Amino acid sequence: MSWTKTHLVGIEDLTRDELETIFRVTTAFKGILTRSVKKVPALRGKTVVNLFLEPSTRTRVAFEMASKRLSADVISISGSASSVIKGETLRDTALNIQALNADIIVIRHTAAGSPAYLSRFSKIPIINAGDGAHEHPTQALLDCFTMREHLGRNLKGRKVTILGDILFSRVARSNIRALTKLGAHVTVAGPSTLVPPTFERFGIRVSHDLKTALADADAVMLLRIQHERQSSTHFPSLGEYTSMFGLNKTRASWLKPDAMIMHPGPINRGVEIDSDLADSGRSVILQQVTNGIAARMAVLYLCSGGKPEALGETEDE
Ligand code: CP
């Protein structure tokens, strides 16, 4: 098992071995979360600051839970409650949090590259909780971990279709990077304005034919339309998007019977996915959310110097 990194800026920076290390540590922590005492002293005495300058429910709560399960103290700051709105630079905000003796900064920011920028001068770990349309590495880690639980630990040759607003999605970019490193075959699908052919440079398939894109998928991941990152209209109306690309009962029938239905959340019910399908037995959406705690425990643990070996046997070799 290998891990030498201090920061987690993106999946782009990780090797396949490092991904496997995170999954093994996630498995160990998931086991701990099933015990009656769901807590370990791994980060006792350390303080995690969640600097969320963009809205979040799942990621922020999961990082808070993960920090507490590792016995760290945790402080969460939102954009509207920080001195950023008084004109303070991101660099000064981070340096001040460091001067207050924080041990880890978890950052979500609208600007792509913000975590990478902080990691250039920060003396403490910087963890990316989503930066613009660039990357959302912990989302991809929990997504791949969830796929491994259903499809087996080796995702090589598995087929994953990501359907929706790919162009503005950091979740898509991080999952494409993680899945291709793990040997899976990725197809991105949706309207051509949101799924441009340039995505082929990732070594993946771009498809605008939904039937073909869904037919052989082991997992389909729906993405919402990210209006907050779009400055122009990419399709005539939400109703037309849903009628052409929403996952409904008919389109779900094109999937293999055991294909997993995934979504990083937040879901827009009745837009990218029918409500019945989101709540169906094929949906693993809430399991993804739950796995987000153990995956983030693994990242906090490893980036703060925790040794994977110290957790003992984590997965059958
Ligand atoms: N998946 C995800 O990032 O959700 P939040 O925006 O609620 O954190």
mmCIF file of C-alpha atoms and ligand atoms in Angstrom:
data_model
loop_
_atom_site.group_PDB
_atom_site.id
_atom_site.type_symbol
_atom_site.label_atom_id
_atom_site.label_comp_id
_atom_site.label_asym_id
_atom_site.label_seq_id
_atom_site.Cartn_x
_atom_site.Cartn_y
_atom_site.Cartn_z
ATOM 1 C CA MET A 1 0.000 0.000 0.000
ATOM 2 C CA SER A 2 1.417 3.383 -0.923
ATOM 3 C CA TRP A 3 0.719 6.935 0.200
ATOM 4 C CA THR A 4 3.086 9.908 0.334
ATOM 5 C CA LYS A 5 0.825 12.866 -0.455
ATOM 6 C CA THR A 6 -0.041 15.742 1.876
ATOM 7 C CA HIS A 7 -2.746 17.393 -0.259
ATOM 8 C CA LEU A 8 -5.660 15.997 -2.247
ATOM 9 C CA VAL A 9 -6.206 18.422 -5.092
ATOM 10 C CA GLY A 10 -7.536 16.060 -7.731
ATOM 11 C CA ILE A 11 -7.760 12.484 -8.934
ATOM 12 C CA GLU A 12 -5.480 13.609 -11.767
ATOM 13 C CA ASP A 13 -2.530 13.551 -9.317
ATOM 14 C CA LEU A 14 -3.190 10.032 -8.000
ATOM 15 C CA THR A 15 -1.757 6.757 -9.235
ATOM 16 C CA ARG A 16 -3.793 3.598 -9.470
ATOM 17 C CA ASP A 17 -1.879 2.276 -6.424
ATOM 18 C CA GLU A 18 -2.852 5.349 -4.442
ATOM 19 C CA LEU A 19 -6.502 4.893 -5.422
ATOM 20 C CA GLU A 20 -6.322 1.288 -4.250
ATOM 21 C CA THR A 21 -4.746 2.437 -0.963
ATOM 22 C CA ILE A 22 -7.627 4.863 -0.388
ATOM 23 C CA PHE A 23 -10.170 2.092 -1.067
ATOM 24 C CA ARG A 24 -8.468 -0.242 1.409
ATOM 25 C CA VAL A 25 -8.375 2.425 4.101
ATOM 26 C CA THR A 26 -12.016 3.320 3.314
ATOM 27 C CA THR A 27 -12.954 -0.337 3.843
ATOM 28 C CA ALA A 28 -11.219 -0.320 7.229
ATOM 29 C CA PHE A 29 -13.028 2.831 8.312
ATOM 30 C CA LYS A 30 -16.357 1.574 6.997
ATOM 31 C CA GLY A 31 -15.912 -1.419 9.298
ATOM 32 C CA ILE A 32 -15.320 0.911 12.236
ATOM 33 C CA LEU A 33 -18.531 2.794 11.406
ATOM 34 C CA THR A 34 -20.553 -0.385 11.926
ATOM 35 C CA ARG A 35 -19.295 -0.817 15.506
ATOM 36 C CA SER A 36 -21.228 0.383 18.541
ATOM 37 C CA VAL A 37 -18.439 2.914 19.212
ATOM 38 C CA LYS A 38 -18.016 4.521 15.768
ATOM 39 C CA LYS A 39 -14.930 6.480 16.622
ATOM 40 C CA VAL A 40 -11.136 6.118 16.510
ATOM 41 C CA PRO A 41 -8.500 8.423 18.018
ATOM 42 C CA ALA A 42 -6.508 8.793 14.759
ATOM 43 C CA LEU A 43 -6.809 12.612 14.560
ATOM 44 C CA ARG A 44 -7.257 13.349 18.281
ATOM 45 C CA GLY A 45 -5.926 16.834 19.076
ATOM 46 C CA LYS A 46 -6.110 17.985 15.459
ATOM 47 C CA THR A 47 -8.490 20.564 14.028
ATOM 48 C CA VAL A 48 -10.116 20.334 10.602
ATOM 49 C CA VAL A 49 -11.460 23.568 9.096
ATOM 50 C CA ASN A 50 -14.149 23.152 6.429
ATOM 51 C CA LEU A 51 -13.977 26.281 4.275
ATOM 52 C CA PHE A 52 -17.075 26.023 2.089
ATOM 53 C CA LEU A 53 -17.386 29.040 -0.178
ATOM 54 C CA GLU A 54 -20.109 27.390 -2.276
ATOM 55 C CA PRO A 55 -23.289 25.596 -1.073
ATOM 56 C CA SER A 56 -23.096 21.947 0.023
ATOM 57 C CA THR A 57 -25.089 19.447 2.060
ATOM 58 C CA ARG A 58 -23.563 16.003 1.481
ATOM 59 C CA THR A 59 -19.868 16.857 1.192
ATOM 60 C CA ARG A 60 -19.811 19.280 4.081
ATOM 61 C CA VAL A 61 -21.734 17.058 6.498
ATOM 62 C CA ALA A 62 -19.722 13.998 5.446
ATOM 63 C CA PHE A 63 -16.422 15.824 6.062
ATOM 64 C CA GLU A 64 -17.735 16.966 9.464
ATOM 65 C CA MET A 65 -18.848 13.438 10.338
ATOM 66 C CA ALA A 66 -15.558 11.979 9.080
ATOM 67 C CA SER A 67 -13.527 14.438 11.165
ATOM 68 C CA LYS A 68 -15.564 13.664 14.282
ATOM 69 C CA ARG A 69 -15.318 9.902 13.738
ATOM 70 C CA LEU A 70 -11.533 10.376 13.646
ATOM 71 C CA SER A 71 -11.758 12.357 16.942
ATOM 72 C CA ALA A 72 -10.664 15.649 15.352
ATOM 73 C CA ASP A 73 -12.203 18.975 16.282
ATOM 74 C CA VAL A 74 -14.032 20.473 13.318
ATOM 75 C CA ILE A 75 -14.955 24.037 12.437
ATOM 76 C CA SER A 76 -17.089 24.812 9.383
ATOM 77 C CA ILE A 77 -17.123 28.206 7.722
ATOM 78 C CA SER A 78 -19.497 29.181 4.918
ATOM 79 C CA GLY A 79 -18.895 31.903 2.337
ATOM 80 C CA SER A 80 -21.526 34.246 3.708
ATOM 81 C CA ALA A 81 -20.059 33.953 7.227
ATOM 82 C CA SER A 82 -16.416 34.431 6.296
ATOM 83 C CA SER A 83 -14.338 37.570 5.808
ATOM 84 C CA VAL A 84 -14.114 36.760 2.095
ATOM 85 C CA ILE A 85 -17.205 38.951 1.657
ATOM 86 C CA LYS A 86 -15.234 41.839 3.239
ATOM 87 C CA GLY A 87 -12.651 41.582 0.478
ATOM 88 C CA GLU A 88 -10.094 39.239 2.047
ATOM 89 C CA THR A 89 -8.163 37.178 -0.483
ATOM 90 C CA LEU A 90 -8.343 33.394 -0.466
ATOM 91 C CA ARG A 91 -4.616 33.271 0.281
ATOM 92 C CA ASP A 92 -5.034 35.516 3.347
ATOM 93 C CA THR A 93 -8.033 33.514 4.535
ATOM 94 C CA ALA A 94 -6.024 30.283 4.314
ATOM 95 C CA LEU A 95 -2.945 31.802 5.981
ATOM 96 C CA ASN A 96 -5.109 33.108 8.834
ATOM 97 C CA ILE A 97 -6.745 29.704 9.330
ATOM 98 C CA GLN A 98 -3.232 28.240 9.424
ATOM 99 C CA ALA A 99 -2.133 30.922 11.924
ATOM 100 C CA LEU A 100 -5.061 29.854 14.121
ATOM 101 C CA ASN A 101 -3.365 26.438 14.329
ATOM 102 C CA ALA A 102 -5.710 24.449 12.122
ATOM 103 C CA ASP A 103 -4.217 21.158 10.978
ATOM 104 C CA ILE A 104 -6.209 20.517 7.772
ATOM 105 C CA ILE A 105 -8.216 22.764 5.427
ATOM 106 C CA VAL A 106 -11.057 21.254 3.394
ATOM 107 C CA ILE A 107 -12.063 23.727 0.708
ATOM 108 C CA ARG A 108 -14.987 24.056 -1.682
ATOM 109 C CA HIS A 109 -14.769 26.982 -4.063
ATOM 110 C CA THR A 110 -16.489 28.195 -7.235
ATOM 111 C CA ALA A 111 -13.110 28.839 -8.870
ATOM 112 C CA ALA A 112 -11.355 25.915 -10.522
ATOM 113 C CA GLY A 113 -7.769 25.697 -9.310
ATOM 114 C CA SER A 114 -8.353 27.207 -5.837
ATOM 115 C CA PRO A 115 -7.188 24.086 -3.909
ATOM 116 C CA ALA A 116 -4.148 23.697 -6.193
ATOM 117 C CA TYR A 117 -3.268 27.348 -5.586
ATOM 118 C CA LEU A 118 -3.504 26.959 -1.791
ATOM 119 C CA SER A 119 -1.481 23.746 -1.865
ATOM 120 C CA ARG A 120 1.465 25.667 -3.372
ATOM 121 C CA PHE A 121 2.131 27.554 -0.141
ATOM 122 C CA SER A 122 0.107 25.837 2.575
ATOM 123 C CA LYS A 123 2.046 24.118 5.342
ATOM 124 C CA ILE A 124 -1.024 22.046 6.247
ATOM 125 C CA PRO A 125 -2.987 19.588 4.074
ATOM 126 C CA ILE A 126 -5.424 21.079 1.570
ATOM 127 C CA ILE A 127 -8.307 18.790 0.601
ATOM 128 C CA ASN A 128 -10.409 19.663 -2.429
ATOM 129 C CA ALA A 129 -14.152 19.370 -1.714
ATOM 130 C CA GLY A 130 -15.057 20.592 -5.205
ATOM 131 C CA ASP A 131 -13.556 23.452 -7.248
ATOM 132 C CA GLY A 132 -15.681 24.913 -10.015
ATOM 133 C CA ALA A 133 -16.017 22.506 -12.922
ATOM 134 C CA HIS A 134 -12.510 21.133 -12.325
ATOM 135 C CA GLU A 135 -12.550 18.244 -9.811
ATOM 136 C CA HIS A 136 -14.487 16.748 -6.905
ATOM 137 C CA PRO A 137 -12.032 14.003 -5.943
ATOM 138 C CA THR A 138 -13.731 12.664 -2.827
ATOM 139 C CA GLN A 139 -17.005 12.281 -4.759
ATOM 140 C CA ALA A 140 -15.227 10.103 -7.332
ATOM 141 C CA LEU A 141 -13.575 8.100 -4.557
ATOM 142 C CA LEU A 142 -16.903 7.316 -2.880
ATOM 143 C CA ASP A 143 -18.521 6.613 -6.258
ATOM 144 C CA CYS A 144 -15.802 4.133 -7.279
ATOM 145 C CA PHE A 145 -15.864 2.585 -3.805
ATOM 146 C CA THR A 146 -19.639 2.068 -4.150
ATOM 147 C CA MET A 147 -19.180 0.506 -7.605
ATOM 148 C CA ARG A 148 -16.542 -1.854 -6.198
ATOM 149 C CA GLU A 149 -19.020 -2.972 -3.533
ATOM 150 C CA HIS A 150 -21.546 -3.937 -6.223
ATOM 151 C CA LEU A 151 -19.396 -4.940 -9.198
ATOM 152 C CA GLY A 152 -16.361 -6.413 -7.466
ATOM 153 C CA ARG A 153 -13.060 -4.880 -6.439
ATOM 154 C CA ASN A 154 -11.596 -4.967 -9.934
ATOM 155 C CA LEU A 155 -13.398 -2.438 -12.130
ATOM 156 C CA LYS A 156 -11.189 -3.262 -15.147
ATOM 157 C CA GLY A 157 -13.421 -3.724 -18.190
ATOM 158 C CA ARG A 158 -16.553 -2.549 -16.375
ATOM 159 C CA LYS A 159 -18.698 -0.091 -18.323
ATOM 160 C CA VAL A 160 -19.911 3.135 -16.746
ATOM 161 C CA THR A 161 -22.131 5.679 -18.501
ATOM 162 C CA ILE A 162 -22.266 9.226 -17.162
ATOM 163 C CA LEU A 163 -25.367 10.996 -18.440
ATOM 164 C CA GLY A 164 -26.225 14.681 -18.225
ATOM 165 C CA ASP A 165 -24.365 17.966 -17.938
ATOM 166 C CA ILE A 166 -20.816 16.713 -18.458
ATOM 167 C CA LEU A 167 -19.355 20.024 -19.620
ATOM 168 C CA PHE A 168 -19.851 21.826 -16.306
ATOM 169 C CA SER A 169 -19.372 18.820 -14.044
ATOM 170 C CA ARG A 170 -16.416 18.378 -11.703
ATOM 171 C CA VAL A 171 -17.970 15.059 -10.647
ATOM 172 C CA ALA A 172 -17.765 13.827 -14.247
ATOM 173 C CA ARG A 173 -14.128 14.918 -14.620
ATOM 174 C CA SER A 174 -13.021 13.274 -11.368
ATOM 175 C CA ASN A 175 -14.953 10.076 -12.099
ATOM 176 C CA ILE A 176 -13.602 9.885 -15.658
ATOM 177 C CA ARG A 177 -10.058 10.189 -14.282
ATOM 178 C CA ALA A 178 -10.596 7.644 -11.506
ATOM 179 C CA LEU A 179 -12.482 5.091 -13.597
ATOM 180 C CA THR A 180 -10.031 5.158 -16.502
ATOM 181 C CA LYS A 181 -7.102 4.734 -14.073
ATOM 182 C CA LEU A 182 -8.927 1.702 -12.684
ATOM 183 C CA GLY A 183 -9.373 0.251 -16.188
ATOM 184 C CA ALA A 184 -13.128 0.853 -16.570
ATOM 185 C CA HIS A 185 -14.658 1.948 -19.878
ATOM 186 C CA VAL A 186 -16.465 5.270 -19.581
ATOM 187 C CA THR A 187 -19.127 6.680 -21.886
ATOM 188 C CA VAL A 188 -20.392 10.230 -21.477
ATOM 189 C CA ALA A 189 -23.828 10.981 -22.893
ATOM 190 C CA GLY A 190 -26.288 13.840 -23.139
ATOM 191 C CA PRO A 191 -27.015 16.783 -25.419
ATOM 192 C CA SER A 192 -24.133 17.683 -27.735
ATOM 193 C CA THR A 193 -23.986 21.193 -26.232
ATOM 194 C CA LEU A 194 -23.196 19.667 -22.815
ATOM 195 C CA VAL A 195 -21.195 16.658 -24.036
ATOM 196 C CA PRO A 196 -18.704 17.977 -26.578
ATOM 197 C CA PRO A 197 -16.402 15.653 -28.542
ATOM 198 C CA THR A 198 -13.381 17.193 -26.736
ATOM 199 C CA PHE A 199 -14.060 14.729 -23.884
ATOM 200 C CA GLU A 200 -12.645 11.996 -26.117
ATOM 201 C CA ARG A 201 -9.195 13.271 -25.122
ATOM 202 C CA PHE A 202 -9.738 11.477 -21.782
ATOM 203 C CA GLY A 203 -9.758 8.185 -23.695
ATOM 204 C CA ILE A 204 -13.505 7.723 -23.270
ATOM 205 C CA ARG A 205 -16.509 7.348 -25.571
ATOM 206 C CA VAL A 206 -18.761 10.336 -26.294
ATOM 207 C CA SER A 207 -22.297 9.368 -27.271
ATOM 208 C CA HIS A 208 -25.474 11.215 -28.118
ATOM 209 C CA ASP A 209 -27.413 7.993 -28.697
ATOM 210 C CA LEU A 210 -28.939 7.170 -25.357
ATOM 211 C CA LYS A 211 -30.029 3.625 -26.193
ATOM 212 C CA THR A 212 -26.481 2.598 -27.143
ATOM 213 C CA ALA A 213 -24.957 4.455 -24.197
ATOM 214 C CA LEU A 214 -27.247 2.726 -21.681
ATOM 215 C CA ALA A 215 -27.477 -0.773 -23.181
ATOM 216 C CA ASP A 216 -24.174 -2.234 -21.965
ATOM 217 C CA ALA A 217 -23.581 -0.115 -18.835
ATOM 218 C CA ASP A 218 -22.826 -1.808 -15.501
ATOM 219 C CA ALA A 219 -23.555 1.521 -13.840
ATOM 220 C CA VAL A 220 -25.257 4.680 -15.010
ATOM 221 C CA MET A 221 -24.494 7.934 -13.227
ATOM 222 C CA LEU A 222 -26.969 10.778 -13.677
ATOM 223 C CA LEU A 223 -25.834 14.373 -13.330
ATOM 224 C CA ARG A 224 -28.017 17.391 -12.735
ATOM 225 C CA ILE A 225 -27.910 20.477 -14.940
ATOM 226 C CA GLN A 226 -25.493 22.849 -13.230
ATOM 227 C CA HIS A 227 -27.250 26.141 -13.897
ATOM 228 C CA GLU A 228 -24.954 27.959 -11.458
ATOM 229 C CA ARG A 229 -21.968 27.414 -13.747
ATOM 230 C CA GLN A 230 -23.729 28.121 -17.058
ATOM 231 C CA SER A 231 -23.783 31.628 -18.483
ATOM 232 C CA SER A 232 -25.845 30.749 -21.565
ATOM 233 C CA THR A 233 -28.625 28.353 -22.503
ATOM 234 C CA HIS A 234 -27.529 24.914 -23.681
ATOM 235 C CA PHE A 235 -30.978 23.483 -24.473
ATOM 236 C CA PRO A 236 -34.409 25.054 -25.076
ATOM 237 C CA SER A 237 -36.048 24.228 -21.724
ATOM 238 C CA LEU A 238 -35.782 21.849 -18.779
ATOM 239 C CA GLY A 239 -38.915 20.056 -20.033
ATOM 240 C CA GLU A 240 -37.261 19.418 -23.385
ATOM 241 C CA TYR A 241 -34.075 18.230 -21.675
ATOM 242 C CA THR A 242 -36.102 15.760 -19.597
ATOM 243 C CA SER A 243 -38.047 14.491 -22.587
ATOM 244 C CA MET A 244 -34.821 13.856 -24.536
ATOM 245 C CA PHE A 245 -32.340 12.785 -21.825
ATOM 246 C CA GLY A 246 -34.071 12.201 -18.483
ATOM 247 C CA LEU A 247 -33.839 8.653 -17.101
ATOM 248 C CA ASN A 248 -37.420 7.394 -17.095
ATOM 249 C CA LYS A 249 -39.017 3.950 -16.984
ATOM 250 C CA THR A 250 -38.675 3.387 -20.738
ATOM 251 C CA ARG A 251 -35.019 4.364 -20.859
ATOM 252 C CA ALA A 252 -34.264 2.372 -17.695
ATOM 253 C CA SER A 253 -35.635 -0.697 -19.517
ATOM 254 C CA TRP A 254 -32.723 -0.335 -21.976
ATOM 255 C CA LEU A 255 -30.300 -0.922 -19.068
ATOM 256 C CA LYS A 256 -29.123 -4.368 -18.002
ATOM 257 C CA PRO A 257 -31.449 -5.607 -15.203
ATOM 258 C CA ASP A 258 -28.662 -5.403 -12.610
ATOM 259 C CA ALA A 259 -27.167 -2.072 -13.717
ATOM 260 C CA MET A 260 -26.591 0.315 -10.823
ATOM 261 C CA ILE A 261 -28.311 3.709 -10.873
ATOM 262 C CA MET A 262 -26.116 6.386 -9.326
ATOM 263 C CA HIS A 263 -26.296 10.140 -8.714
ATOM 264 C CA PRO A 264 -23.908 12.348 -6.713
ATOM 265 C CA GLY A 265 -26.775 14.558 -5.546
ATOM 266 C CA PRO A 266 -28.442 16.916 -5.202
ATOM 267 C CA ILE A 267 -31.128 15.205 -7.310
ATOM 268 C CA ASN A 268 -33.571 17.234 -9.354
ATOM 269 C CA ARG A 269 -36.452 14.749 -9.264
ATOM 270 C CA GLY A 270 -38.418 14.598 -12.495
ATOM 271 C CA VAL A 271 -35.658 16.348 -14.451
ATOM 272 C CA GLU A 272 -32.578 14.116 -14.931
ATOM 273 C CA ILE A 273 -34.210 11.131 -13.157
ATOM 274 C CA ASP A 274 -37.762 10.003 -12.478
ATOM 275 C CA SER A 275 -38.607 10.009 -8.802
ATOM 276 C CA ASP A 276 -39.602 6.308 -8.854
ATOM 277 C CA LEU A 277 -36.220 5.310 -10.270
ATOM 278 C CA ALA A 278 -34.329 7.420 -7.743
ATOM 279 C CA ASP A 279 -36.123 5.510 -4.973
ATOM 280 C CA SER A 280 -35.998 2.085 -6.658
ATOM 281 C CA GLY A 281 -34.025 -0.963 -5.541
ATOM 282 C CA ARG A 282 -31.542 -0.368 -8.374
ATOM 283 C CA SER A 283 -30.636 3.049 -7.021
ATOM 284 C CA VAL A 284 -27.542 3.245 -4.794
ATOM 285 C CA ILE A 285 -27.787 7.005 -4.336
ATOM 286 C CA LEU A 286 -28.081 6.988 -0.541
ATOM 287 C CA GLN A 287 -25.434 4.267 -0.257
ATOM 288 C CA GLN A 288 -23.102 6.633 -2.122
ATOM 289 C CA VAL A 289 -23.826 9.316 0.480
ATOM 290 C CA THR A 290 -23.137 6.917 3.371
ATOM 291 C CA ASN A 291 -19.868 5.752 1.789
ATOM 292 C CA GLY A 292 -18.835 9.395 1.635
ATOM 293 C CA ILE A 293 -18.077 9.353 5.355
ATOM 294 C CA ALA A 294 -15.596 6.455 5.265
ATOM 295 C CA ALA A 295 -14.012 7.703 2.026
ATOM 296 C CA ARG A 296 -13.427 11.127 3.566
ATOM 297 C CA MET A 297 -12.111 9.551 6.770
ATOM 298 C CA ALA A 298 -9.561 7.746 4.577
ATOM 299 C CA VAL A 299 -8.491 10.959 2.843
ATOM 300 C CA LEU A 300 -8.207 12.949 6.094
ATOM 301 C CA TYR A 301 -6.276 10.094 7.717
ATOM 302 C CA LEU A 302 -3.821 9.565 4.845
ATOM 303 C CA CYS A 303 -3.187 13.253 4.105
ATOM 304 C CA SER A 304 -2.451 13.921 7.771
ATOM 305 C CA GLY A 305 0.242 11.226 7.796
ATOM 306 C CA GLY A 306 -1.732 8.163 8.899
ATOM 307 C CA LYS A 307 -0.196 4.864 7.855
ATOM 308 C CA PRO A 308 -2.463 2.427 6.011
ATOM 309 C CA GLU A 309 -0.607 -0.484 7.638
ATOM 310 C CA ALA A 310 -1.579 0.778 11.097
ATOM 311 C CA LEU A 311 -5.203 -0.157 10.370
ATOM 312 C CA GLY A 312 -4.295 -3.831 10.014
ATOM 313 C CA GLU A 313 -5.848 -6.131 7.436
ATOM 314 C CA THR A 314 -8.173 -3.888 5.417
ATOM 315 C CA GLU A 315 -9.266 -6.093 2.497
ATOM 316 C CA ASP A 316 -8.496 -9.659 1.462
ATOM 317 C CA GLU A 317 -5.398 -9.576 -0.708
HETATM 318 N N1 CP B 1 -22.410 15.609 -4.294
HETATM 319 C C1 CP B 1 -22.197 16.797 -3.726
HETATM 320 O O1 CP B 1 -21.114 17.406 -3.868
HETATM 321 O O2 CP B 1 -23.248 17.281 -2.989
HETATM 322 P P1 CP B 1 -23.199 18.625 -2.136
HETATM 323 O O3 CP B 1 -23.097 19.769 -3.112
HETATM 324 O O4 CP B 1 -24.465 18.651 -1.337
HETATM 325 O O5 CP B 1 -21.984 18.579 -1.264
#
